[in-house]
């Protein structure tokens, strides 16, 4: 069939760029449409470098042309990004730290801290320099998982200034509010107090040279998350979920938070925890107690990478309780599970750093902070 440029432009008026009210032709995002026989080339100009917005725009254009004209049309979308100048305050980076990864979950109880701890030790085994900031102010668990709950950070002098020296365990540098409170003491703080404590652990600590800092965020999408992302330029986020519908609904909100225009932090991917249960006596059997591949399907729906699945294994829980993350078990299936996830995270970080500019810390411009974000 003969492709008509004007008809294609007319069709493109039915779709818009994510986060924009006008259609992509009216907004000026479509700069040119060229047809060569059975080939269509669409040149797009976007104002945001967010990977998920670029991917969605490309997919929407291809789907539209294939549905309205022919499935045999060869569609090519060229995307150029010209981000407008922003008079925003950039977050203070921490000298010596190359990548900051936020590990989040939409709800509690999905094993976010366990995944963080095992990801950290796996990255360290791969030769990276790793630090963990336990930002779960109201339920810090990293001191237990790294068997250092009785340790206290000491003060050292760096360039004439007094700094906290992170506690080290299994070659991981670690700071947590749990080091400064007794195990039986409840942390009853309002948001500003929690934010101040986090800022001290971030900027008043001698982290040294790190390839990765993992930040174990509290569950949900609230004040602590905003405080962290106001303070630091986050490289990317990893979202942890279990396969059941209730957890997936909250995980979707967690992904939406990072993808929102106000936050705009790249989502490196989703990890499915407690994916299936395999009895020790039946190693070839898999029982999908919480549902099958729910987080994997969610990753596909949201067009973010799927980083891997962690089985429901008793030794993972025991290892965390004993203060020795399960990924340290050499030549075991669990070691391979976390190695695959760690490799996928590193791959996504490299890809993100190659294709996107550095993330800026967000600036909250209203007393209300960020409003509810809806993602289709």
mmCIF file of C-alpha atoms in Angstrom:
data_model
loop_
_atom_site.group_PDB
_atom_site.id
_atom_site.type_symbol
_atom_site.label_atom_id
_atom_site.label_comp_id
_atom_site.label_asym_id
_atom_site.label_seq_id
_atom_site.Cartn_x
_atom_site.Cartn_y
_atom_site.Cartn_z
ATOM 1 C CA UNK A 1 0.000 0.000 0.000
ATOM 2 C CA UNK A 2 1.058 3.604 -0.554
ATOM 3 C CA UNK A 3 1.736 5.502 2.645
ATOM 4 C CA UNK A 4 0.580 9.106 2.819
ATOM 5 C CA UNK A 5 2.543 11.454 5.076
ATOM 6 C CA UNK A 6 -0.489 13.642 5.812
ATOM 7 C CA UNK A 7 -2.579 10.658 6.860
ATOM 8 C CA UNK A 8 0.167 9.496 9.218
ATOM 9 C CA UNK A 9 0.423 12.971 10.764
ATOM 10 C CA UNK A 10 -3.342 13.015 11.216
ATOM 11 C CA UNK A 11 -3.205 9.630 12.927
ATOM 12 C CA UNK A 12 -0.420 10.784 15.267
ATOM 13 C CA UNK A 13 -2.771 13.474 16.586
ATOM 14 C CA UNK A 14 -4.559 10.732 18.518
ATOM 15 C CA UNK A 15 -1.620 10.022 20.848
ATOM 16 C CA UNK A 16 0.388 12.168 23.246
ATOM 17 C CA UNK A 17 3.703 12.066 25.070
ATOM 18 C CA UNK A 18 3.385 10.752 28.655
ATOM 19 C CA UNK A 19 2.941 13.649 31.072
ATOM 20 C CA UNK A 20 1.840 16.139 28.392
ATOM 21 C CA UNK A 21 -1.731 17.272 27.761
ATOM 22 C CA UNK A 22 -1.473 18.049 24.040
ATOM 23 C CA UNK A 23 -1.123 15.411 21.336
ATOM 24 C CA UNK A 24 2.390 14.886 19.991
ATOM 25 C CA UNK A 25 1.716 16.798 16.754
ATOM 26 C CA UNK A 26 0.108 19.800 18.448
ATOM 27 C CA UNK A 27 2.832 19.952 21.111
ATOM 28 C CA UNK A 28 5.531 20.054 18.442
ATOM 29 C CA UNK A 29 7.113 16.767 19.522
ATOM 30 C CA UNK A 30 6.731 15.369 15.980
ATOM 31 C CA UNK A 31 9.341 17.262 13.968
ATOM 32 C CA UNK A 32 9.068 15.322 10.746
ATOM 33 C CA UNK A 33 7.464 12.294 9.078
ATOM 34 C CA UNK A 34 9.100 10.722 6.032
ATOM 35 C CA UNK A 35 7.804 7.821 3.934
ATOM 36 C CA UNK A 36 9.923 5.626 1.649
ATOM 37 C CA UNK A 37 7.827 2.932 -0.005
ATOM 38 C CA UNK A 38 6.972 0.589 2.873
ATOM 39 C CA UNK A 39 9.058 2.488 5.442
ATOM 40 C CA UNK A 40 7.990 5.312 7.771
ATOM 41 C CA UNK A 41 10.490 7.454 9.685
ATOM 42 C CA UNK A 42 9.179 9.652 12.506
ATOM 43 C CA UNK A 43 11.491 12.269 14.057
ATOM 44 C CA UNK A 44 10.556 13.119 17.649
ATOM 45 C CA UNK A 45 11.850 15.919 19.878
ATOM 46 C CA UNK A 46 11.279 15.305 23.593
ATOM 47 C CA UNK A 47 11.854 17.621 26.525
ATOM 48 C CA UNK A 48 12.590 14.860 29.031
ATOM 49 C CA UNK A 49 15.376 12.259 28.965
ATOM 50 C CA UNK A 50 13.374 9.704 30.970
ATOM 51 C CA UNK A 51 13.893 6.292 29.405
ATOM 52 C CA UNK A 52 10.340 5.062 30.062
ATOM 53 C CA UNK A 53 8.816 8.108 28.318
ATOM 54 C CA UNK A 54 11.038 7.634 25.253
ATOM 55 C CA UNK A 55 10.202 3.920 25.128
ATOM 56 C CA UNK A 56 6.464 4.510 25.511
ATOM 57 C CA UNK A 57 6.422 7.174 22.773
ATOM 58 C CA UNK A 58 8.238 4.845 20.356
ATOM 59 C CA UNK A 59 5.921 1.919 21.153
ATOM 60 C CA UNK A 60 2.766 4.049 20.824
ATOM 61 C CA UNK A 61 3.828 5.312 17.381
ATOM 62 C CA UNK A 62 4.679 1.845 16.071
ATOM 63 C CA UNK A 63 1.456 0.340 17.420
ATOM 64 C CA UNK A 64 -0.658 3.126 15.923
ATOM 65 C CA UNK A 65 0.872 2.885 12.440
ATOM 66 C CA UNK A 66 0.711 -0.902 12.398
ATOM 67 C CA UNK A 67 -2.945 -0.899 13.487
ATOM 68 C CA UNK A 68 -4.204 1.921 11.254
ATOM 69 C CA UNK A 69 -2.146 1.280 8.128
ATOM 70 C CA UNK A 70 -0.468 -2.126 7.922
ATOM 71 C CA UNK A 71 1.366 -4.554 10.159
ATOM 72 C CA UNK A 72 3.977 -4.860 7.420
ATOM 73 C CA UNK A 73 5.064 -1.204 7.600
ATOM 74 C CA UNK A 74 8.675 -0.788 8.706
ATOM 75 C CA UNK A 75 8.499 1.973 11.354
ATOM 76 C CA UNK A 76 11.581 3.786 12.602
ATOM 77 C CA UNK A 77 11.387 6.405 15.366
ATOM 78 C CA UNK A 78 14.292 8.806 15.816
ATOM 79 C CA UNK A 79 14.212 10.478 19.225
ATOM 80 C CA UNK A 80 16.190 13.581 20.144
ATOM 81 C CA UNK A 81 16.083 15.047 23.658
ATOM 82 C CA UNK A 82 16.428 18.750 24.349
ATOM 83 C CA UNK A 83 15.696 19.302 28.019
ATOM 84 C CA UNK A 84 14.844 22.905 28.907
ATOM 85 C CA UNK A 85 17.059 24.845 31.273
ATOM 86 C CA UNK A 86 15.890 24.423 34.851
ATOM 87 C CA UNK A 87 16.553 26.903 37.622
ATOM 88 C CA UNK A 88 16.510 24.158 40.224
ATOM 89 C CA UNK A 89 18.809 23.441 43.094
ATOM 90 C CA UNK A 90 20.814 20.360 42.330
ATOM 91 C CA UNK A 91 21.306 17.871 45.122
ATOM 92 C CA UNK A 92 24.707 17.646 46.667
ATOM 93 C CA UNK A 93 26.588 14.656 45.377
ATOM 94 C CA UNK A 94 28.837 12.752 47.751
ATOM 95 C CA UNK A 95 32.447 12.880 46.562
ATOM 96 C CA UNK A 96 33.759 9.424 45.700
ATOM 97 C CA UNK A 97 30.360 7.731 45.262
ATOM 98 C CA UNK A 98 29.745 6.732 41.646
ATOM 99 C CA UNK A 99 26.186 5.331 41.761
ATOM 100 C CA UNK A 100 23.359 5.704 44.272
ATOM 101 C CA UNK A 101 20.608 3.097 44.004
ATOM 102 C CA UNK A 102 17.348 3.380 45.942
ATOM 103 C CA UNK A 103 15.760 0.031 46.836
ATOM 104 C CA UNK A 104 12.050 0.494 47.442
ATOM 105 C CA UNK A 105 8.764 -1.360 47.808
ATOM 106 C CA UNK A 106 5.169 -0.276 47.695
ATOM 107 C CA UNK A 107 4.336 -2.142 50.909
ATOM 108 C CA UNK A 108 6.083 -3.704 53.867
ATOM 109 C CA UNK A 109 6.827 -7.379 54.326
ATOM 110 C CA UNK A 110 7.972 -8.136 50.782
ATOM 111 C CA UNK A 111 11.631 -8.664 51.710
ATOM 112 C CA UNK A 112 13.059 -5.353 50.475
ATOM 113 C CA UNK A 113 15.758 -5.191 53.166
ATOM 114 C CA UNK A 114 16.688 -8.834 52.579
ATOM 115 C CA UNK A 115 17.097 -8.196 48.858
ATOM 116 C CA UNK A 116 19.154 -5.052 49.600
ATOM 117 C CA UNK A 117 21.515 -6.903 51.940
ATOM 118 C CA UNK A 118 22.049 -9.794 49.543
ATOM 119 C CA UNK A 119 22.484 -7.489 46.559
ATOM 120 C CA UNK A 120 25.100 -5.543 48.510
ATOM 121 C CA UNK A 121 27.223 -8.560 49.440
ATOM 122 C CA UNK A 122 26.933 -9.972 45.918
ATOM 123 C CA UNK A 123 28.177 -6.709 44.399
ATOM 124 C CA UNK A 124 31.051 -6.745 46.882
ATOM 125 C CA UNK A 125 31.920 -10.338 45.894
ATOM 126 C CA UNK A 126 31.996 -9.164 42.272
ATOM 127 C CA UNK A 127 34.738 -6.716 43.225
ATOM 128 C CA UNK A 128 32.747 -3.498 43.656
ATOM 129 C CA UNK A 129 33.092 -1.130 46.606
ATOM 130 C CA UNK A 130 29.671 -1.006 48.241
ATOM 131 C CA UNK A 131 27.926 0.960 50.975
ATOM 132 C CA UNK A 132 24.428 0.577 52.440
ATOM 133 C CA UNK A 133 22.411 3.389 53.984
ATOM 134 C CA UNK A 134 19.534 2.003 56.029
ATOM 135 C CA UNK A 135 16.961 4.769 55.493
ATOM 136 C CA UNK A 136 14.109 2.747 56.984
ATOM 137 C CA UNK A 137 14.031 5.099 59.973
ATOM 138 C CA UNK A 138 11.143 3.419 61.781
ATOM 139 C CA UNK A 139 12.207 -0.191 61.194
ATOM 140 C CA UNK A 140 15.975 -0.403 60.681
ATOM 141 C CA UNK A 141 17.004 -4.023 60.089
ATOM 142 C CA UNK A 142 20.438 -3.815 58.452
ATOM 143 C CA UNK A 143 22.408 -4.018 61.732
ATOM 144 C CA UNK A 144 20.785 -7.404 62.422
ATOM 145 C CA UNK A 145 21.251 -8.690 58.865
ATOM 146 C CA UNK A 146 24.957 -7.812 58.919
ATOM 147 C CA UNK A 147 25.505 -9.044 62.513
ATOM 148 C CA UNK A 148 26.594 -5.624 63.778
ATOM 149 C CA UNK A 149 23.635 -4.601 65.939
ATOM 150 C CA UNK A 150 25.927 -3.950 68.925
ATOM 151 C CA UNK A 151 28.389 -1.844 66.917
ATOM 152 C CA UNK A 152 28.574 1.947 67.009
ATOM 153 C CA UNK A 153 30.072 4.223 64.336
ATOM 154 C CA UNK A 154 33.139 6.061 65.561
ATOM 155 C CA UNK A 155 34.116 9.653 64.853
ATOM 156 C CA UNK A 156 37.157 10.324 62.689
ATOM 157 C CA UNK A 157 38.691 13.503 61.307
ATOM 158 C CA UNK A 158 38.611 14.044 57.546
ATOM 159 C CA UNK A 159 40.086 17.241 56.105
ATOM 160 C CA UNK A 160 39.788 18.929 59.462
ATOM 161 C CA UNK A 161 36.145 17.952 59.942
ATOM 162 C CA UNK A 162 34.656 15.376 62.265
ATOM 163 C CA UNK A 163 32.924 12.580 60.339
ATOM 164 C CA UNK A 164 31.121 9.346 61.205
ATOM 165 C CA UNK A 165 32.963 6.249 60.085
ATOM 166 C CA UNK A 166 30.473 3.675 58.760
ATOM 167 C CA UNK A 167 30.465 0.250 60.386
ATOM 168 C CA UNK A 168 31.998 -2.389 58.102
ATOM 169 C CA UNK A 169 30.783 -5.968 57.731
ATOM 170 C CA UNK A 170 31.460 -8.437 54.906
ATOM 171 C CA UNK A 171 33.300 -5.617 53.078
ATOM 172 C CA UNK A 172 30.145 -3.453 53.153
ATOM 173 C CA UNK A 173 30.157 0.035 54.674
ATOM 174 C CA UNK A 174 26.964 0.465 56.655
ATOM 175 C CA UNK A 175 25.096 3.233 58.449
ATOM 176 C CA UNK A 176 21.686 2.883 60.082
ATOM 177 C CA UNK A 177 19.599 4.746 62.634
ATOM 178 C CA UNK A 178 19.613 1.392 64.416
ATOM 179 C CA UNK A 179 23.185 2.124 65.535
ATOM 180 C CA UNK A 180 21.986 5.146 67.510
ATOM 181 C CA UNK A 181 18.946 3.688 69.273
ATOM 182 C CA UNK A 182 18.511 0.757 71.622
ATOM 183 C CA UNK A 183 16.766 -2.357 70.196
ATOM 184 C CA UNK A 184 13.735 -1.769 72.446
ATOM 185 C CA UNK A 185 13.469 1.951 71.708
ATOM 186 C CA UNK A 186 10.767 3.153 69.339
ATOM 187 C CA UNK A 187 11.680 5.977 66.965
ATOM 188 C CA UNK A 188 8.845 8.500 67.381
ATOM 189 C CA UNK A 189 9.855 11.271 65.024
ATOM 190 C CA UNK A 190 8.099 13.654 62.731
ATOM 191 C CA UNK A 191 9.272 13.925 59.121
ATOM 192 C CA UNK A 192 11.723 16.832 59.591
ATOM 193 C CA UNK A 193 13.534 15.043 62.432
ATOM 194 C CA UNK A 194 13.862 11.878 60.365
ATOM 195 C CA UNK A 195 15.084 13.887 57.374
ATOM 196 C CA UNK A 196 17.722 15.614 59.521
ATOM 197 C CA UNK A 197 18.994 12.266 60.824
ATOM 198 C CA UNK A 198 19.234 10.906 57.284
ATOM 199 C CA UNK A 199 21.117 13.978 56.075
ATOM 200 C CA UNK A 200 23.649 13.506 58.860
ATOM 201 C CA UNK A 201 24.196 9.875 57.894
ATOM 202 C CA UNK A 202 24.573 10.897 54.251
ATOM 203 C CA UNK A 203 26.735 14.002 54.403
ATOM 204 C CA UNK A 204 28.436 13.781 57.804
ATOM 205 C CA UNK A 205 29.859 10.327 57.145
ATOM 206 C CA UNK A 206 33.206 9.282 55.713
ATOM 207 C CA UNK A 207 31.916 6.935 53.008
ATOM 208 C CA UNK A 208 35.150 7.053 51.021
ATOM 209 C CA UNK A 209 35.267 5.619 47.505
ATOM 210 C CA UNK A 210 32.172 3.605 46.567
ATOM 211 C CA UNK A 211 31.040 2.129 43.265
ATOM 212 C CA UNK A 212 27.525 1.643 44.643
ATOM 213 C CA UNK A 213 25.598 3.067 47.557
ATOM 214 C CA UNK A 214 22.370 1.150 48.160
ATOM 215 C CA UNK A 215 19.664 3.026 50.056
ATOM 216 C CA UNK A 216 17.153 0.785 51.809
ATOM 217 C CA UNK A 217 14.018 2.957 51.766
ATOM 218 C CA UNK A 218 10.967 2.522 54.011
ATOM 219 C CA UNK A 219 7.861 0.925 52.479
ATOM 220 C CA UNK A 220 5.406 3.149 50.656
ATOM 221 C CA UNK A 221 5.745 6.536 48.972
ATOM 222 C CA UNK A 222 6.117 9.186 51.620
ATOM 223 C CA UNK A 223 8.141 11.841 53.380
ATOM 224 C CA UNK A 224 11.377 9.864 53.768
ATOM 225 C CA UNK A 225 11.435 9.128 50.040
ATOM 226 C CA UNK A 226 11.058 12.811 49.208
ATOM 227 C CA UNK A 227 13.758 13.753 51.721
ATOM 228 C CA UNK A 228 16.231 11.302 50.196
ATOM 229 C CA UNK A 229 15.499 12.392 46.638
ATOM 230 C CA UNK A 230 15.737 16.059 47.620
ATOM 231 C CA UNK A 231 19.118 15.428 49.211
ATOM 232 C CA UNK A 232 20.768 13.157 46.660
ATOM 233 C CA UNK A 233 20.898 12.679 42.897
ATOM 234 C CA UNK A 234 19.664 9.074 42.721
ATOM 235 C CA UNK A 235 21.145 7.060 39.838
ATOM 236 C CA UNK A 236 18.172 4.715 39.683
ATOM 237 C CA UNK A 237 15.635 2.736 41.672
ATOM 238 C CA UNK A 238 15.049 -0.976 42.201
ATOM 239 C CA UNK A 239 11.505 -1.958 43.254
ATOM 240 C CA UNK A 240 10.933 -5.192 45.187
ATOM 241 C CA UNK A 241 7.591 -7.014 45.193
ATOM 242 C CA UNK A 242 6.097 -10.400 45.848
ATOM 243 C CA UNK A 243 3.838 -11.960 43.175
ATOM 244 C CA UNK A 244 0.437 -11.540 44.855
ATOM 245 C CA UNK A 245 -2.070 -8.972 43.632
ATOM 246 C CA UNK A 246 -2.054 -6.846 46.812
ATOM 247 C CA UNK A 247 1.732 -6.423 46.715
ATOM 248 C CA UNK A 248 1.738 -5.757 42.974
ATOM 249 C CA UNK A 249 -0.819 -2.971 43.330
ATOM 250 C CA UNK A 250 1.471 -1.197 45.799
ATOM 251 C CA UNK A 251 4.597 -1.945 43.767
ATOM 252 C CA UNK A 252 2.935 -0.273 40.790
ATOM 253 C CA UNK A 253 2.505 2.854 42.931
ATOM 254 C CA UNK A 254 6.170 2.662 43.901
ATOM 255 C CA UNK A 255 7.229 2.561 40.251
ATOM 256 C CA UNK A 256 4.800 5.403 39.470
ATOM 257 C CA UNK A 257 6.407 7.525 42.183
ATOM 258 C CA UNK A 258 9.867 7.287 40.624
ATOM 259 C CA UNK A 259 8.498 7.743 37.097
ATOM 260 C CA UNK A 260 6.405 10.791 37.984
ATOM 261 C CA UNK A 261 7.333 14.116 36.440
ATOM 262 C CA UNK A 262 8.039 15.551 39.908
ATOM 263 C CA UNK A 263 10.550 12.828 40.826
ATOM 264 C CA UNK A 264 11.873 11.565 37.457
ATOM 265 C CA UNK A 265 14.265 8.900 38.755
ATOM 266 C CA UNK A 266 15.020 6.070 36.283
ATOM 267 C CA UNK A 267 13.601 2.711 37.371
ATOM 268 C CA UNK A 268 16.333 0.110 36.902
ATOM 269 C CA UNK A 269 13.851 -2.723 37.287
ATOM 270 C CA UNK A 270 11.687 -4.928 39.475
ATOM 271 C CA UNK A 271 12.787 -7.881 41.627
ATOM 272 C CA UNK A 272 10.242 -10.592 42.430
ATOM 273 C CA UNK A 273 10.833 -11.932 45.942
ATOM 274 C CA UNK A 274 9.249 -15.113 47.356
ATOM 275 C CA UNK A 275 8.538 -16.088 43.747
ATOM 276 C CA UNK A 276 8.042 -19.803 44.468
ATOM 277 C CA UNK A 277 8.698 -22.428 47.124
ATOM 278 C CA UNK A 278 10.867 -25.481 46.516
ATOM 279 C CA UNK A 279 11.001 -28.107 49.301
ATOM 280 C CA UNK A 280 14.499 -29.290 50.143
ATOM 281 C CA UNK A 281 13.431 -32.897 49.611
ATOM 282 C CA UNK A 282 11.867 -32.079 46.206
ATOM 283 C CA UNK A 283 14.404 -29.743 44.580
ATOM 284 C CA UNK A 284 12.748 -29.933 41.144
ATOM 285 C CA UNK A 285 9.307 -28.894 42.381
ATOM 286 C CA UNK A 286 8.089 -25.298 42.375
ATOM 287 C CA UNK A 287 5.003 -24.219 44.322
ATOM 288 C CA UNK A 288 3.755 -20.711 43.510
ATOM 289 C CA UNK A 289 2.311 -19.879 46.913
ATOM 290 C CA UNK A 290 1.774 -16.159 46.280
ATOM 291 C CA UNK A 291 0.974 -16.392 42.571
ATOM 292 C CA UNK A 292 3.080 -16.995 39.481
ATOM 293 C CA UNK A 293 5.242 -14.362 37.754
ATOM 294 C CA UNK A 294 3.128 -11.452 38.988
ATOM 295 C CA UNK A 295 6.074 -9.048 39.332
ATOM 296 C CA UNK A 296 7.529 -10.218 36.028
ATOM 297 C CA UNK A 297 4.239 -9.459 34.262
ATOM 298 C CA UNK A 298 4.039 -6.096 36.039
ATOM 299 C CA UNK A 299 7.514 -5.213 34.753
ATOM 300 C CA UNK A 300 6.378 -6.005 31.215
ATOM 301 C CA UNK A 301 3.193 -3.945 31.625
ATOM 302 C CA UNK A 302 5.123 -0.939 32.955
ATOM 303 C CA UNK A 303 7.912 -1.405 30.383
ATOM 304 C CA UNK A 304 10.677 -1.581 32.983
ATOM 305 C CA UNK A 305 13.336 -4.313 33.212
ATOM 306 C CA UNK A 306 12.683 -7.496 35.165
ATOM 307 C CA UNK A 307 15.800 -8.074 37.266
ATOM 308 C CA UNK A 308 15.113 -11.598 38.506
ATOM 309 C CA UNK A 309 13.225 -13.731 40.993
ATOM 310 C CA UNK A 310 14.160 -14.915 44.483
ATOM 311 C CA UNK A 311 12.614 -18.172 45.739
ATOM 312 C CA UNK A 312 10.910 -18.566 49.104
ATOM 313 C CA UNK A 313 13.640 -20.465 50.955
ATOM 314 C CA UNK A 314 13.930 -20.948 54.695
ATOM 315 C CA UNK A 315 17.695 -20.445 54.676
ATOM 316 C CA UNK A 316 17.316 -16.877 53.349
ATOM 317 C CA UNK A 317 15.287 -15.954 56.419
ATOM 318 C CA UNK A 318 17.643 -17.842 58.736
ATOM 319 C CA UNK A 319 20.711 -16.241 57.182
ATOM 320 C CA UNK A 320 19.249 -12.767 57.685
ATOM 321 C CA UNK A 321 18.349 -13.523 61.303
ATOM 322 C CA UNK A 322 21.844 -14.866 61.976
ATOM 323 C CA UNK A 323 23.493 -11.836 60.406
ATOM 324 C CA UNK A 324 25.069 -13.538 57.419
ATOM 325 C CA UNK A 325 23.245 -12.785 54.140
ATOM 326 C CA UNK A 326 22.344 -15.899 52.155
ATOM 327 C CA UNK A 327 24.231 -14.732 49.061
ATOM 328 C CA UNK A 328 27.468 -15.439 50.952
ATOM 329 C CA UNK A 329 26.729 -19.187 50.714
ATOM 330 C CA UNK A 330 29.227 -20.197 48.044
ATOM 331 C CA UNK A 331 28.384 -22.738 45.339
ATOM 332 C CA UNK A 332 24.710 -22.663 46.299
ATOM 333 C CA UNK A 333 21.567 -22.025 44.227
ATOM 334 C CA UNK A 334 20.943 -18.837 46.226
ATOM 335 C CA UNK A 335 24.370 -17.479 45.347
ATOM 336 C CA UNK A 336 23.519 -17.922 41.662
ATOM 337 C CA UNK A 337 20.101 -16.285 42.123
ATOM 338 C CA UNK A 338 21.570 -13.124 43.616
ATOM 339 C CA UNK A 339 24.478 -13.111 41.163
ATOM 340 C CA UNK A 340 21.996 -12.981 38.275
ATOM 341 C CA UNK A 341 20.085 -10.119 39.898
ATOM 342 C CA UNK A 342 23.303 -8.223 40.657
ATOM 343 C CA UNK A 343 24.547 -8.630 37.072
ATOM 344 C CA UNK A 344 21.215 -7.340 35.775
ATOM 345 C CA UNK A 345 21.368 -4.331 38.108
ATOM 346 C CA UNK A 346 24.918 -3.512 36.988
ATOM 347 C CA UNK A 347 23.865 -3.864 33.345
ATOM 348 C CA UNK A 348 20.939 -1.504 33.820
ATOM 349 C CA UNK A 349 23.113 1.034 35.663
ATOM 350 C CA UNK A 350 25.673 0.995 32.852
ATOM 351 C CA UNK A 351 22.912 1.338 30.257
ATOM 352 C CA UNK A 352 21.288 4.150 32.221
ATOM 353 C CA UNK A 353 24.590 6.034 32.570
ATOM 354 C CA UNK A 354 25.313 5.611 28.862
ATOM 355 C CA UNK A 355 21.932 6.875 27.659
ATOM 356 C CA UNK A 356 20.702 9.380 30.260
ATOM 357 C CA UNK A 357 22.170 12.493 31.901
ATOM 358 C CA UNK A 358 22.900 12.490 35.609
ATOM 359 C CA UNK A 359 19.808 12.587 37.803
ATOM 360 C CA UNK A 360 19.172 15.811 39.648
ATOM 361 C CA UNK A 361 17.800 15.855 43.164
ATOM 362 C CA UNK A 362 14.207 17.040 43.102
ATOM 363 C CA UNK A 363 13.041 20.426 44.305
ATOM 364 C CA UNK A 364 9.696 20.509 46.082
ATOM 365 C CA UNK A 365 8.114 23.849 45.231
ATOM 366 C CA UNK A 366 4.904 23.703 47.285
ATOM 367 C CA UNK A 367 4.110 23.031 50.925
ATOM 368 C CA UNK A 368 1.994 20.107 49.782
ATOM 369 C CA UNK A 369 5.019 18.367 48.298
ATOM 370 C CA UNK A 370 4.117 15.938 45.519
ATOM 371 C CA UNK A 371 0.530 15.157 44.684
ATOM 372 C CA UNK A 372 -0.915 11.750 43.903
ATOM 373 C CA UNK A 373 0.437 10.367 40.673
ATOM 374 C CA UNK A 374 -1.712 8.336 38.331
ATOM 375 C CA UNK A 375 -0.093 5.856 35.939
ATOM 376 C CA UNK A 376 -2.209 3.988 33.437
#
